Coordinates of C-alpha atoms and ligand atoms in Angstrom, one line a residue:
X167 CA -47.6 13.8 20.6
X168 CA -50.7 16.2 21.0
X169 CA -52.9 16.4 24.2
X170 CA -55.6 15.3 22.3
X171 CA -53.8 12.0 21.5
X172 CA -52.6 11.7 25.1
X173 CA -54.2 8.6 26.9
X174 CA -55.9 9.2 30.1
X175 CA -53.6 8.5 33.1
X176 CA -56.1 6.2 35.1
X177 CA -56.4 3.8 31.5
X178 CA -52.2 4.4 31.6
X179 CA -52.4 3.1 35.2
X180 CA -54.3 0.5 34.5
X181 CA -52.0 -0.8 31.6
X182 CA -48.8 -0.6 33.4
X183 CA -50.3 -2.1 36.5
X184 CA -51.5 -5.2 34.3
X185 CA -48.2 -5.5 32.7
X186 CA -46.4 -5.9 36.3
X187 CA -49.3 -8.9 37.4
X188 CA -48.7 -10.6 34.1
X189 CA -44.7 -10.2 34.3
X190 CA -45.5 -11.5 37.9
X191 CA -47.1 -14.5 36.2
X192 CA -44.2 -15.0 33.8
X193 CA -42.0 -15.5 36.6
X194 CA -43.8 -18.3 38.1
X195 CA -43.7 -19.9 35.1
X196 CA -48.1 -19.9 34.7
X197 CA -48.1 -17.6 31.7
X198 CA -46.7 -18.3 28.2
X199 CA -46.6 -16.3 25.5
X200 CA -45.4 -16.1 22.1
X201 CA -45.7 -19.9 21.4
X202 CA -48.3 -21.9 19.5
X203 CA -50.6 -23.8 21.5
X204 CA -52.8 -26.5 21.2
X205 CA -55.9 -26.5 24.0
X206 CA -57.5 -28.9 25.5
X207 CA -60.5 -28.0 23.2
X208 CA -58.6 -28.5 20.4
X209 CA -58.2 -24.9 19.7
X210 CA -54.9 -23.0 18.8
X211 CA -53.8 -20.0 20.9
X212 CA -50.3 -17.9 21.1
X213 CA -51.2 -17.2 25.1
X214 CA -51.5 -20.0 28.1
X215 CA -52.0 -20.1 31.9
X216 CA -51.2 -22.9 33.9
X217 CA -53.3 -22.4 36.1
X218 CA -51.5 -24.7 38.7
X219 CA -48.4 -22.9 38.6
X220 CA -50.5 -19.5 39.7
X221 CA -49.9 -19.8 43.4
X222 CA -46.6 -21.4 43.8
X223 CA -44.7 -18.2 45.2
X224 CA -45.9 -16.9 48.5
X225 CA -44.2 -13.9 48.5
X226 CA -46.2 -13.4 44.9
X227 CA -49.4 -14.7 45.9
X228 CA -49.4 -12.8 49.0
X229 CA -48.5 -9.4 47.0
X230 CA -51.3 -9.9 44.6
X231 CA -53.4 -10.8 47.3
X232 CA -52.8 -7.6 48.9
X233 CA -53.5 -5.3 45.9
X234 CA -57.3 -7.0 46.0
X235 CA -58.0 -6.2 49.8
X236 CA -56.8 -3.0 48.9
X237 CA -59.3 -2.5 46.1
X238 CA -61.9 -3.9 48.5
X239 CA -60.8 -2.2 51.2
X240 CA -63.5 0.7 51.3
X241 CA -66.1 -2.6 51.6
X242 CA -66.8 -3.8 54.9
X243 CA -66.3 -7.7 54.2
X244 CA -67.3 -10.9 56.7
X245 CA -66.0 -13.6 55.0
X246 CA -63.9 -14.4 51.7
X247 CA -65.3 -17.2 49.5
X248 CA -63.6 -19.1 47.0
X249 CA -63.4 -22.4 45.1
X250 CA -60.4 -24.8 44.0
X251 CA -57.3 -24.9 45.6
X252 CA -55.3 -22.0 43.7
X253 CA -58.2 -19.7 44.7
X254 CA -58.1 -20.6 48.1
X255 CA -54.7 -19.8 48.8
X256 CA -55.4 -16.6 46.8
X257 CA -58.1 -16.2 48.9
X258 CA -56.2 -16.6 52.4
X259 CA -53.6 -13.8 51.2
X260 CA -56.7 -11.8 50.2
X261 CA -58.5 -11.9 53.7
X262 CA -55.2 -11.4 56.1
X263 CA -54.6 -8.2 53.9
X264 CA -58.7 -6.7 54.8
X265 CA -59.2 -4.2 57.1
X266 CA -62.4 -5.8 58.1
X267 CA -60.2 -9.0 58.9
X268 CA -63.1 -11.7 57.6
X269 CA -63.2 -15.5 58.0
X270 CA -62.3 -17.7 54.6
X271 CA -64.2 -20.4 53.3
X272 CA -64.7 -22.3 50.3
X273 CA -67.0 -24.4 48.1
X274 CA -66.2 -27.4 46.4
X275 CA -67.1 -28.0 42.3
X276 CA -68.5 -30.8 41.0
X277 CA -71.1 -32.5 38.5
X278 CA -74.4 -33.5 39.1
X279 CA -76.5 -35.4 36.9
X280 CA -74.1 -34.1 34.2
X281 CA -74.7 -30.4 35.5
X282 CA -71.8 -28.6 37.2
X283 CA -72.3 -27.5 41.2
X284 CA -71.3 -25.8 43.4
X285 CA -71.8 -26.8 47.1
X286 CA -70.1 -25.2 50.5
X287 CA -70.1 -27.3 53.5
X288 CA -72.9 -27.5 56.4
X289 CA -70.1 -25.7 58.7
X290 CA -69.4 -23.1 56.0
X291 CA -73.6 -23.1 55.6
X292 CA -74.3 -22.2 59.0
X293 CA -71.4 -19.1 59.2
X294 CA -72.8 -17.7 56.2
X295 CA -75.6 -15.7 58.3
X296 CA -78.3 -13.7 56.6
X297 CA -76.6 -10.6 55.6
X298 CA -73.2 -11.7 55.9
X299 CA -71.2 -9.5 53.2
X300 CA -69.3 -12.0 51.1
X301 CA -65.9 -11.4 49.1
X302 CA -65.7 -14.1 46.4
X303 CA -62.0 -14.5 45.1
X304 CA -61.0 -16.8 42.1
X305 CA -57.4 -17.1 40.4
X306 CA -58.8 -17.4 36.4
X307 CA -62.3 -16.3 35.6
X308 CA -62.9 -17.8 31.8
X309 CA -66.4 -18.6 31.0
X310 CA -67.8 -17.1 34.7
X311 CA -70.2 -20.2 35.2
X312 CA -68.3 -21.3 38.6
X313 CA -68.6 -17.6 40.0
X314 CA -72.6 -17.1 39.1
X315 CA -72.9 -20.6 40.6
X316 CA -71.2 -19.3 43.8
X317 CA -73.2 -16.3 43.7
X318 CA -76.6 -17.7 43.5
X319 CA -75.4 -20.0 46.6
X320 CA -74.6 -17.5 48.5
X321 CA -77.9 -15.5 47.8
X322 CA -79.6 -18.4 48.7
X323 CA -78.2 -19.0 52.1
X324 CA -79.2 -15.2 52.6
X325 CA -75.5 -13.4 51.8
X326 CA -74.9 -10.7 50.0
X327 CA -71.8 -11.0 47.5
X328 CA -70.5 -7.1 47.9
X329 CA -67.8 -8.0 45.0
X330 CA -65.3 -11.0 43.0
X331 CA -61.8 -10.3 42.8
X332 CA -59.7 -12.4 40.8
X333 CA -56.2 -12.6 39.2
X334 CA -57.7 -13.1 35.5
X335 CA -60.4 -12.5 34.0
X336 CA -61.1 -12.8 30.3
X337 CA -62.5 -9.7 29.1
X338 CA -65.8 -11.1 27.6
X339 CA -67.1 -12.5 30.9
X340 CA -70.0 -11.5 32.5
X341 CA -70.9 -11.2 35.7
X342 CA -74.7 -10.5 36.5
X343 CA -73.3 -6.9 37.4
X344 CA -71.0 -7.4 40.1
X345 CA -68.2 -5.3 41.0
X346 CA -65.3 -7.1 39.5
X347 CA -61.5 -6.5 39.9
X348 CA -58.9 -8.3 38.0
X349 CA -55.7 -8.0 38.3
X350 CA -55.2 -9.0 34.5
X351 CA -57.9 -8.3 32.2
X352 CA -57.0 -10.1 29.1
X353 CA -59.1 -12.1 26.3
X354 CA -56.5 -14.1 24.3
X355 CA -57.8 -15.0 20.7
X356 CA -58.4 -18.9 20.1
X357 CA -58.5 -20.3 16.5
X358 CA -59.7 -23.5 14.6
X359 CA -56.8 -25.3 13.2
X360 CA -57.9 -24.8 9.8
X361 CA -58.0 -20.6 10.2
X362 CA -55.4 -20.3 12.7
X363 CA -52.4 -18.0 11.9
X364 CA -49.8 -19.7 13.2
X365 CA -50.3 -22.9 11.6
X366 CA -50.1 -21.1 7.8
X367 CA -46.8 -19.4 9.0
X368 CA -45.7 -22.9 9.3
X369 CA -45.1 -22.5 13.1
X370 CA -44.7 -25.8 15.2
X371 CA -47.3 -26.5 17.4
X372 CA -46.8 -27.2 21.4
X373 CA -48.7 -29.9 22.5
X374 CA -47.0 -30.4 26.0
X375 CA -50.2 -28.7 27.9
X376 CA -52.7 -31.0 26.7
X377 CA -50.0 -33.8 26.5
X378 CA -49.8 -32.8 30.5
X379 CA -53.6 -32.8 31.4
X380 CA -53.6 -36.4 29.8
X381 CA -50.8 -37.7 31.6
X382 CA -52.2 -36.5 35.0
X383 CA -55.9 -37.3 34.8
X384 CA -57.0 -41.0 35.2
X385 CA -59.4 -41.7 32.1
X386 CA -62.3 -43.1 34.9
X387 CA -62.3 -39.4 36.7
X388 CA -64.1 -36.3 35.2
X389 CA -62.7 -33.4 35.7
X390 CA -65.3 -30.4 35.1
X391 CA -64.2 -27.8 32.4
X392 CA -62.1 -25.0 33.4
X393 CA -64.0 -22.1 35.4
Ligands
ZN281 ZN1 -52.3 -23.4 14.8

C-alpha cells in the first residue's frame, strides 16, 4: 500500500474505536446485524438496536460511560441531563466519571396537543441556575427532535448546553451545532418493501421486533416515536 493511500490514524482511530462500542452492543444483545428486518414504520433494514437492551450490563454501561466524561473532560460541567430511562442510567455512569463531579437530572417526554415535549421537573427547574453548564447525554440519537427539545429547555431556563454525548447517533442528524460525541456513528439504510434488497434475494423477513413492541404496548397508551 502507498502513503498516499494510507488512512489518516485519527479516522483509523475512530473506526476501530466504533467497532469495539458496537461489538460492546453485540454482546448485550441490543444490536443485530446481518438479518432482515421489518420496523415499526414498516420499513426493511439489515441493522437493529433494541434500544432496551442498551443498558443492561453495568460493567458496559459504566465503561462507555466513562469514555464520554473523558471526551468532556476538558469542559467544566454542572449537571448531566438526560431523558428516558436508558439515557439516564447512561447518564449516571457519565457524571461519576467527570472531573467536575456534576449533579444528574432528567426530563420526562411526552405529547401535547399532539406535539411531542419535553418537560424537567420544578426541582430539576430551580437547580438549573442561570449559567449552569449543562451535559446532555442520550443512548440513540435518530431523528434529534428529543435533544433540540432539551436544548431549547434548557436555554430557556437560562443554561448553557456546553455539549450531547450519546452512544448512537445516526449520521444524518443534526444538531443546531453542538459539540456532539458518539460513541457509534452509524446511519443504517432503510428500504420500502417494494425496493428493498433483501426481499428480491428471497430473504425471510424478521418480524419479532415489531411483533415485540405490539405485544408490550397496551393499544389505549401512545407511546411517542423513537428519539
Ligand atoms: Zn425486505
Amino acid at each position: 500500500m502507498s502513503a498516499g493511500a494510507r488512512k489518516d490514524p485519527a479516522a483509523v482511530e475512530t473506526e476501530v474505536r466504533e467497532k469495539i462500542h458496537l461489538e460492546i452492543l453485540k454482546r448485550t444483545g441490543a444490536y443485530h446485524a446481518n438479518d432482515h428486518i421489518l420496523l415499526p414504520s414498516g420499513q426493511h433494514t439489515s441493522e437493529y438496536i433494541e434500544k432496551t437492551l442498551v443498558t443492561t450490563e453495568p460493567s458496559f454501561t459504566e465503561g462507555l460511560g466513562a469514555v464520554i466524561a473523558k471526551h468532556f473532560a476538558q469542559w467544566p460541567v454542572d449537571m448531566v441531563l438526560s431523558t428516558g430511562p436508558g439515557a439516564l442510567i447512561l447518564s449516571h455512569c457519565v457524571a461519576r466519571a467527570h472531573p467536575s463531579r456534576p449533579i444528574v437530572v432528567y426530563g420526562a417526554k411526552g405529547l401535547s396537543g399532539g406535539k411531542r415535549r419535553v418537560s424537567l421537573p420544578v426541582e430539576f427547574q430551580r437547580l438549573t441556575r442561570r449559567g449552569a453548564k449543562v451535559l446532555l447525554v442520550e443512548d440513540l440519537v435518530s431523528t434529534g427532535s428529543t435533544l433540540n427539545l432539551l436544548i431549547n429547555l434548557v436555554e430557556q431556563l437560562g443554561g448553557q448546553v456546553v455539549g450531547i454525548g450519546c452512544l448512537w447517533r445516526r449520521t444524518s442528524v443534526e444538531l443546531e451545532n453542538r459539540p456532539v460525541f458518539s460513541l457509534v456513528s452509524r446511519d443504517f439504510p432503510t428500504y420500502d418493501p417494494d425496493t428493498c434488497p433483501f426481499c428480491k434475494k428471497g430473504v425471510p423477513l424478521n418480524e419479532e421486533f415489531v411483533r415485540r413492541r405490539h405485544a408490550r404496548r397496551p393499544s389505549s397508551v401512545q407511546e411517542p416515536k423513537e428519539a
